[in-house]
XYZ file of C-alpha atoms in Angstrom:
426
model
C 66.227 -31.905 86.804
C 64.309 -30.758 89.903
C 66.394 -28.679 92.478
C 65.045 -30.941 95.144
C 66.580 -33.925 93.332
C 70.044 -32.225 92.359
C 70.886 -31.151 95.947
C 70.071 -34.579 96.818
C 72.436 -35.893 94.086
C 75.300 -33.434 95.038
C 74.933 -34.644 98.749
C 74.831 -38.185 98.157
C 77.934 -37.703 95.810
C 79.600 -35.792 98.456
C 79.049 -37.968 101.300
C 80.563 -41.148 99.277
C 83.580 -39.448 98.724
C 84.098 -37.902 102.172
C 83.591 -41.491 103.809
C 85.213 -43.346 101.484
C 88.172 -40.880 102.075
C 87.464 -41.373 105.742
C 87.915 -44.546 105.755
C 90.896 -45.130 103.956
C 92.294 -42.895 106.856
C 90.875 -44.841 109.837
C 91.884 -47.827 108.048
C 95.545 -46.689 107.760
C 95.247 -45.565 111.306
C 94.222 -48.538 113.144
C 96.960 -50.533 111.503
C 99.322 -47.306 112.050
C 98.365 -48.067 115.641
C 98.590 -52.175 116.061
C 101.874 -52.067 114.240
C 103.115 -49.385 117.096
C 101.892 -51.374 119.676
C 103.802 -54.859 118.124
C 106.369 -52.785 117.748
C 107.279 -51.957 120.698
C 106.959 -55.346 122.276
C 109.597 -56.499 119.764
C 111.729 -53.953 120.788
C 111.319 -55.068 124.362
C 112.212 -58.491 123.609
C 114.938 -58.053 120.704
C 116.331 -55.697 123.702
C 115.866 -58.762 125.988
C 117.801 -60.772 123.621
C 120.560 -59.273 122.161
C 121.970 -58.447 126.202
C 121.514 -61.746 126.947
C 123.806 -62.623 123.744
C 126.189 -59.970 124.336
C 126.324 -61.086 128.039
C 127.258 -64.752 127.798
C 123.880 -66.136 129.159
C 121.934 -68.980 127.963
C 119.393 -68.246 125.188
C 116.025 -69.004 125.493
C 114.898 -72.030 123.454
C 112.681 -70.855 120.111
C 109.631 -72.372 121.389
C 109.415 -71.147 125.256
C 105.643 -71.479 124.989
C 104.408 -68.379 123.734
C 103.941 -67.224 119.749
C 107.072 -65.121 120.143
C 109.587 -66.821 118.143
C 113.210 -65.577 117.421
C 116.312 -66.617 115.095
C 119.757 -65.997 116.345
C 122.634 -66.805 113.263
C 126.037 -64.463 112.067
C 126.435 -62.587 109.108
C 129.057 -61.562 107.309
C 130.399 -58.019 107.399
C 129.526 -57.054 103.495
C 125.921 -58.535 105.045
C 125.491 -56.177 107.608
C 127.079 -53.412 106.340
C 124.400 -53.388 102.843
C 121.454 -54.028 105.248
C 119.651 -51.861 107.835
C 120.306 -52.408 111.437
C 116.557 -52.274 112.249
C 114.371 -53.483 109.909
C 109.982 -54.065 110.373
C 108.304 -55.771 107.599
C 104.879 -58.443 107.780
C 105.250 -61.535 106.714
C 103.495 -64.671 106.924
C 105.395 -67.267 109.391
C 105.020 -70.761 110.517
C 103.722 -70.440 114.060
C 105.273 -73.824 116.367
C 102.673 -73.338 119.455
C 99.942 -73.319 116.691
C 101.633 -75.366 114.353
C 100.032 -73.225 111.278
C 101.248 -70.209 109.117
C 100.205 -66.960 110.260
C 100.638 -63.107 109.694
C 103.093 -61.638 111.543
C 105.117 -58.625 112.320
C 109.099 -59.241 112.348
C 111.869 -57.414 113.913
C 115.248 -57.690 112.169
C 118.258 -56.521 113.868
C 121.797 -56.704 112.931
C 124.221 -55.831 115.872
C 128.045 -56.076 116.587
C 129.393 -58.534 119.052
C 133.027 -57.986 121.344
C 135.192 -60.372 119.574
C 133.847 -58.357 116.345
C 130.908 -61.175 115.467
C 128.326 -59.346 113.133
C 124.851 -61.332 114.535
C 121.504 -61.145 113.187
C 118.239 -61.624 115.246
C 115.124 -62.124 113.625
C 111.835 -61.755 115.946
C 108.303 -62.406 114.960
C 104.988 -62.223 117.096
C 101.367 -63.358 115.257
C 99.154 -60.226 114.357
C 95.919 -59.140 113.412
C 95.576 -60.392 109.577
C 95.123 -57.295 107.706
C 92.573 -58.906 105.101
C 90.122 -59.813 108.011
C 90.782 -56.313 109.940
C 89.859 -54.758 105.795
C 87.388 -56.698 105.993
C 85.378 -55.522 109.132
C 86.253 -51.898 108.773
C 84.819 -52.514 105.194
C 81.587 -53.865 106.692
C 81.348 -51.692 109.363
C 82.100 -48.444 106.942
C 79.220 -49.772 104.241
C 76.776 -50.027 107.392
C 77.976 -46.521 108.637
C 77.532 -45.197 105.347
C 74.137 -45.937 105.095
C 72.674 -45.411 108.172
C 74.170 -41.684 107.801
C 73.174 -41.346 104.247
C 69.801 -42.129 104.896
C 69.912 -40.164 108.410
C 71.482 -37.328 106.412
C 68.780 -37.326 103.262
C 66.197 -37.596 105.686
C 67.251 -34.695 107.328
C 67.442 -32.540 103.933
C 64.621 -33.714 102.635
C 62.679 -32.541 105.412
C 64.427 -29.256 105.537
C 64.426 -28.693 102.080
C 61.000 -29.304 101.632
C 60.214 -27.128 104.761
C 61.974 -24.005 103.683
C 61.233 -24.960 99.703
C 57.745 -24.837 100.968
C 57.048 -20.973 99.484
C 58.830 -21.388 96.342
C 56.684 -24.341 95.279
C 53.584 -22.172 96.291
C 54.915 -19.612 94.383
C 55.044 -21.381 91.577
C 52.443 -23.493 91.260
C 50.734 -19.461 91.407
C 52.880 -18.186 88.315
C 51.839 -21.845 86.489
C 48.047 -21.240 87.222
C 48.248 -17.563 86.627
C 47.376 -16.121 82.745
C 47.312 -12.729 81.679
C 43.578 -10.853 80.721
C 42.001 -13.489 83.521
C 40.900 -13.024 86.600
C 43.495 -14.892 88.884
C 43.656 -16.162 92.368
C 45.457 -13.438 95.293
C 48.948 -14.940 96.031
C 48.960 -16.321 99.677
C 52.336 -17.114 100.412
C 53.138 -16.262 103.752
C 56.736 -16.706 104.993
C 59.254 -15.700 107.234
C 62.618 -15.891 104.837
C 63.660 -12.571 103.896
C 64.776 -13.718 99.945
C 61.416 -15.704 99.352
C 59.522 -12.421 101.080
C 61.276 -9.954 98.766
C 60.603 -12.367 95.373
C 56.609 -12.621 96.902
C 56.772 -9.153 96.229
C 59.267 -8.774 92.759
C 56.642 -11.163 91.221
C 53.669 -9.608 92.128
C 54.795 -6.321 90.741
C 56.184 -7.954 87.726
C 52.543 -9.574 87.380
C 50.583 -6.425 87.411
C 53.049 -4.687 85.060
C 52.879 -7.531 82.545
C 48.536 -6.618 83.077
C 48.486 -2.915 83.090
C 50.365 -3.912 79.624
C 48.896 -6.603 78.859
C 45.561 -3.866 79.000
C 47.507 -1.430 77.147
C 48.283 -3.194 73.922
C 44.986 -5.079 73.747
C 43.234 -1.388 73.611
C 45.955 -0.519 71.306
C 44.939 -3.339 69.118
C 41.494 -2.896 69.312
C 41.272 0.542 68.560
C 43.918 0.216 65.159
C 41.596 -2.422 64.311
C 38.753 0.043 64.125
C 40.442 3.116 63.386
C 42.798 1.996 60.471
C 40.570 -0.307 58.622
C 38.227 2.865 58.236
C 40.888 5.225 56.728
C 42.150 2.367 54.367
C 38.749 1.936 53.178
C 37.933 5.473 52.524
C 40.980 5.263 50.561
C 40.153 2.352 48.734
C 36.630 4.510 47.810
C 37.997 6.899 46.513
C 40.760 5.317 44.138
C 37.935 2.945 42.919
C 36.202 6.350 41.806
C 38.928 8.308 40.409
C 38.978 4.735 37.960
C 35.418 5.529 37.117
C 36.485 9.011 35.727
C 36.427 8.909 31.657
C 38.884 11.503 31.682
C 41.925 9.650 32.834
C 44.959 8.828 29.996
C 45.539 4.806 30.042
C 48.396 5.601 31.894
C 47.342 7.621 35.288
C 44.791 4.890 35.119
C 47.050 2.244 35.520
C 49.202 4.097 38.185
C 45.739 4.373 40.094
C 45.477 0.553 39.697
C 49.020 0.009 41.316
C 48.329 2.349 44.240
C 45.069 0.424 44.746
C 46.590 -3.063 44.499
C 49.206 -1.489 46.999
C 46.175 -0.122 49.256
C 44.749 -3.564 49.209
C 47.887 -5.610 50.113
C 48.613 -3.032 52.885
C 45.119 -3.402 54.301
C 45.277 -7.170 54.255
C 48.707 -6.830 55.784
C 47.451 -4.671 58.949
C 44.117 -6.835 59.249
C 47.098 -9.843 59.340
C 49.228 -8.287 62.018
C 46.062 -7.515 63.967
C 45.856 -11.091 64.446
C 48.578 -12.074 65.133
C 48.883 -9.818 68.054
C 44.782 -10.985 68.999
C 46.417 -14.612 68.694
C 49.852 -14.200 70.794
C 47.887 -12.374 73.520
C 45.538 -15.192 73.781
C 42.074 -12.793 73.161
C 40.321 -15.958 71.391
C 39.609 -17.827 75.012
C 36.398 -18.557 73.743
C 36.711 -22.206 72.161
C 34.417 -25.465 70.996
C 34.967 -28.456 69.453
C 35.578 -28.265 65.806
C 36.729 -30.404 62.893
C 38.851 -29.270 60.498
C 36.669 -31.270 57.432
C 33.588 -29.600 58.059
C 35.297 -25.931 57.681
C 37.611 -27.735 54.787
C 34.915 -28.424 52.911
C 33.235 -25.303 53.157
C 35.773 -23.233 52.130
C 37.329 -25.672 49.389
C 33.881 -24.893 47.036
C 35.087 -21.245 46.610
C 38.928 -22.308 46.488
C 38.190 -24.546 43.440
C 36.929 -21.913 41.576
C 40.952 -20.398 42.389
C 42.523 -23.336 41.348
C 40.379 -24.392 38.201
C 42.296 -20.532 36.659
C 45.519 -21.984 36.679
C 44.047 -26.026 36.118
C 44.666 -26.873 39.425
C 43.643 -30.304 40.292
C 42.655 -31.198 44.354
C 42.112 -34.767 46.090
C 41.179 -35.028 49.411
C 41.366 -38.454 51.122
C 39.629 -38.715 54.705
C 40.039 -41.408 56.560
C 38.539 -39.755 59.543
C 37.408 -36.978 61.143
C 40.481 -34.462 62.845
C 38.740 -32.524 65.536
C 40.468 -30.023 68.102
C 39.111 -27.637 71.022
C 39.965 -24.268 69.081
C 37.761 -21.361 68.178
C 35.981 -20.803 65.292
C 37.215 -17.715 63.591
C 40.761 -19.646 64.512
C 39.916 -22.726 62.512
C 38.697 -20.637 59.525
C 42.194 -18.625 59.512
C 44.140 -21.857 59.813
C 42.488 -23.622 57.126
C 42.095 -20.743 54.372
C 45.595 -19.278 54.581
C 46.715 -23.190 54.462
C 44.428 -23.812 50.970
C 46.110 -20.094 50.006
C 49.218 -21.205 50.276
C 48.893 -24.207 47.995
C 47.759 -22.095 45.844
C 50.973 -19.241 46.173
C 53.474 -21.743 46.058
C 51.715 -24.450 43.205
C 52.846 -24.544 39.334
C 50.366 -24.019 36.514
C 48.924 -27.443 36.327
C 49.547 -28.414 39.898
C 48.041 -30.876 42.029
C 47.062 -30.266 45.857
C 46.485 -33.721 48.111
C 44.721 -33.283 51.386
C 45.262 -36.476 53.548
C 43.034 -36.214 57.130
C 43.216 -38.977 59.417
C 42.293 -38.385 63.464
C 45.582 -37.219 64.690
C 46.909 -35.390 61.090
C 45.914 -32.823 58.653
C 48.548 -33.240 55.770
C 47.992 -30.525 52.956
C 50.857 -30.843 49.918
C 51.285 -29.130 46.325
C 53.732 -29.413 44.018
C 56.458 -26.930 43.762
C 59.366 -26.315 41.911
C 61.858 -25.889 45.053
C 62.296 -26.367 48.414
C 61.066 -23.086 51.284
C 63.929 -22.460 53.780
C 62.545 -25.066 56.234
C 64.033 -22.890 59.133
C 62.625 -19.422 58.255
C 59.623 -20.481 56.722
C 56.978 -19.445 59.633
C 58.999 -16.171 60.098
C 56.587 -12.711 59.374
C 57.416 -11.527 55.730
C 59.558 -14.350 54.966
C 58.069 -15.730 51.260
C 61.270 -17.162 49.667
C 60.715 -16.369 46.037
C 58.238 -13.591 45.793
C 54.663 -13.953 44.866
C 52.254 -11.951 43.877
C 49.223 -11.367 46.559
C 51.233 -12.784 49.475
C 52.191 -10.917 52.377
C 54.552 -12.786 53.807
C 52.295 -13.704 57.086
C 50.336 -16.410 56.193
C 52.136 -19.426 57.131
C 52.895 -17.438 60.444
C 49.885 -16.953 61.371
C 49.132 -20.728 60.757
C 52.079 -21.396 62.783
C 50.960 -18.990 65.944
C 47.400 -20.470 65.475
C 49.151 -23.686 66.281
C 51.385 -23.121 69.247
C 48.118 -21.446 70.678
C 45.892 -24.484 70.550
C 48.741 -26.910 71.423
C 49.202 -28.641 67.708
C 52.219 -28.995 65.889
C 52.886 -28.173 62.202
C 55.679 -29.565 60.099
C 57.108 -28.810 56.470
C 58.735 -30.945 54.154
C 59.700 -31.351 50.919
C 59.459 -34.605 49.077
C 59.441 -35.708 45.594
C 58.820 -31.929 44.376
C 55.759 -31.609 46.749
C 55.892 -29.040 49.623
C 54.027 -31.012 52.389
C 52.678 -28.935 55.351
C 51.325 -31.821 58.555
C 49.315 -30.376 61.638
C 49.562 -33.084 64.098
C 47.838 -33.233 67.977
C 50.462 -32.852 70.937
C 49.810 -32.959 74.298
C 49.494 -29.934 75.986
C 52.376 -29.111 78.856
């Protein structure tokens, strides 16, 4: 989720609780406030009342034109001595004047006369129905709400975005920005301090990640050069010491061992080479290729390989699977792929190639499953083989990430299955 979109979540969220909160209260306060005001115009006329009963005087008749209504009647003394003198409640009460039920708020008092009389006098007066008053607050709140929320967003948004404005150049720089290329300056002028000071953390970061970047490709350049020549000279030499007649059977197969050691070291540096070439992104130079053409060049000499231990290949195309990748790239992928069938086959084996546009499916049969999870790691060959290195099937697997494809392994039906498949590109 985008920052922009979570602080606009987290508002949002906040505001419907606040004002949902909010008006619970200045619900519960309006009717605090109409029930005072009632209230104390019962009071005045219980007051009214009661002296007039006390007194002697005539009572007012119920209906004396207005909605106040009142009911004078004795109790007994258990009555008024388990009830409240003063009592408030709402009820809903059959108005005469109106002649229909309505809400209203009633007064019940219980008072003592002289001649030791316990009375009670029940006054009601109509009042706002509480649904309806609900009702419009509820109406009133949900229009509120909106207007603010969308007053309020509007206002973040356009702050946000304002103030946002040099992180979003700053990115879109770091996106657009690769190391060994020549990028764009950084032009991110801005007045806040923090976006300022991270202008400047990233632009050192960037030219320490090049004056690296520069270190390790000479680095790797020049043990390209200057360790393949020393391995070689090495290699010379143990190949002559084989030629000499002189040597006992047995310091001529220890010469043997060192040179099958000399070779698998030199193929081992010439593989880390390239991985490091690959991971730092120093084969830029790329064309349109499809992997049958360079398939079926290699798999001439491969069949040769395979015939020693009566390999049998089939290779079904139903079209052709082209990428943008370089060439030396495409030659690496496919030959350590038709090596590794090879590596991990039985005597007798099979190898099916499957190519379709979007797939490159390459499966042998094997007698058990590769750690699925480790199997691209460097040096990781599960059972040990002879001529592997270990690096093969990572390299195959950087080659990949590089040029945006994705490679899968399973194991079905005692067949290791290796699938390169397109993906788009992020």
């Amino acid at each position: 989720m985008k920052l922009f979109h979570l602080v606009l979540w987290r508002i949002s969220l906040a505001l419907i609780v606040v004002l949902t909160v909010w008006a619970g209260f200045f619900y519960m306060a309006v009717v605090e406030e109409v029930n005072d005001e009632v209230d104390d115009t019962l009071e005045d006329y219980s007051e009214g009342l009661i002296i007039r009963a006390l007194s002697g005087e005539d009572m007012p008749t119920a209906s004396n034109g207005s909605n106040n209504q009142y009911y004078l009647y004795e109790v007994s003394e258990s009555y008024a001595a388990s009830h409240p003198q003063i009592t408030y409640r709402d009820e809903m009460v059959f108005i005469t004047e109106k002649s229909e039920t309505e809400p209203a708020r009633v007064l019940i008092t219980i008072f003592r006369t002289e001649d030791e009389r316990y009375m009670e006098l029940v006054v009601y007066t109509p009042t706002i129905e509480k649904l309806d008053l609900l009702r419009a607050i509820l109406g009133w709140i949900i229009f509120l709400y909106v207007l603010l929320l969308l007053i309020i967003l509007s206002i973040n948004i356009w702050v946000f975005r304002k103030n946002m404005k040099p992180l979003y150049v700053l990115l879109k720089w770091l996106d657009t920005s690769q190391l060994g290329k020549k990028n764009e300056p950084l032009e991110n002028t801005t007045k806040i301090t923090e976006f300022r000071k991270l202008n400047a953390a990233t632009m050192a970061f960037a030219e320490r990640g090049e004056k690296l970047f520069e270190q390790q490709k000479t680095f790797i350049g020049n043990a390209s050069h200057e360790m393949q020549t020393p391995l070689a000279i090495c290699r010379n030499r143990l190949e002559m010491l084989m030629e000499d007649e002189t040597l006992t059977e047995h310091q001529l197969n220890e010469l043997i061992k060192t040179h099958q050691t000399l070779e698998n070291l030199t193929r081992m540096n010439r593989s880390l080479l390239l991985l490091c070439k690959i991971e730092n992104g120093q084969f830029a130079d790329t064309r349109s290729v499809c992997l049958n053409d360079i398939l079926a060049h290699y798999l001439d000499d491969y069949k040769e390989v395979y015939a020693y231990r009566n390999i049998t290949v089939t290779v079904t195309t139903d079209s052709s699977f082209c990428v943008e990748m370089n060439d030396s790239l495409v030659s690496v992928l496919v030959t350590n792929l038709l090596k590794n069938s090879f590596v991990h086959n039985i005597d007798g084996g099979f190898i099916y190639i499957k190519i379709t546009a979007n797939t490159f499916e390459i499966s042998n049969t094997g007698e058990k499953p590769l750690d699925r999870e480790r199997i691209f790691e460097r040096f990781y060959q599960g059972q040990k083989k002879e001529g592997s290195t270990g690096l093969g099937l990572a390299l195959v697997d950087s080659i990949c990430k590089a040029n945006h494809l994705k490679i899968d392994y399973t194991y079905v039906e005692n067949r290791h299955i290796f699938t390169i498949s397109k993906q788009n590109s992020e």
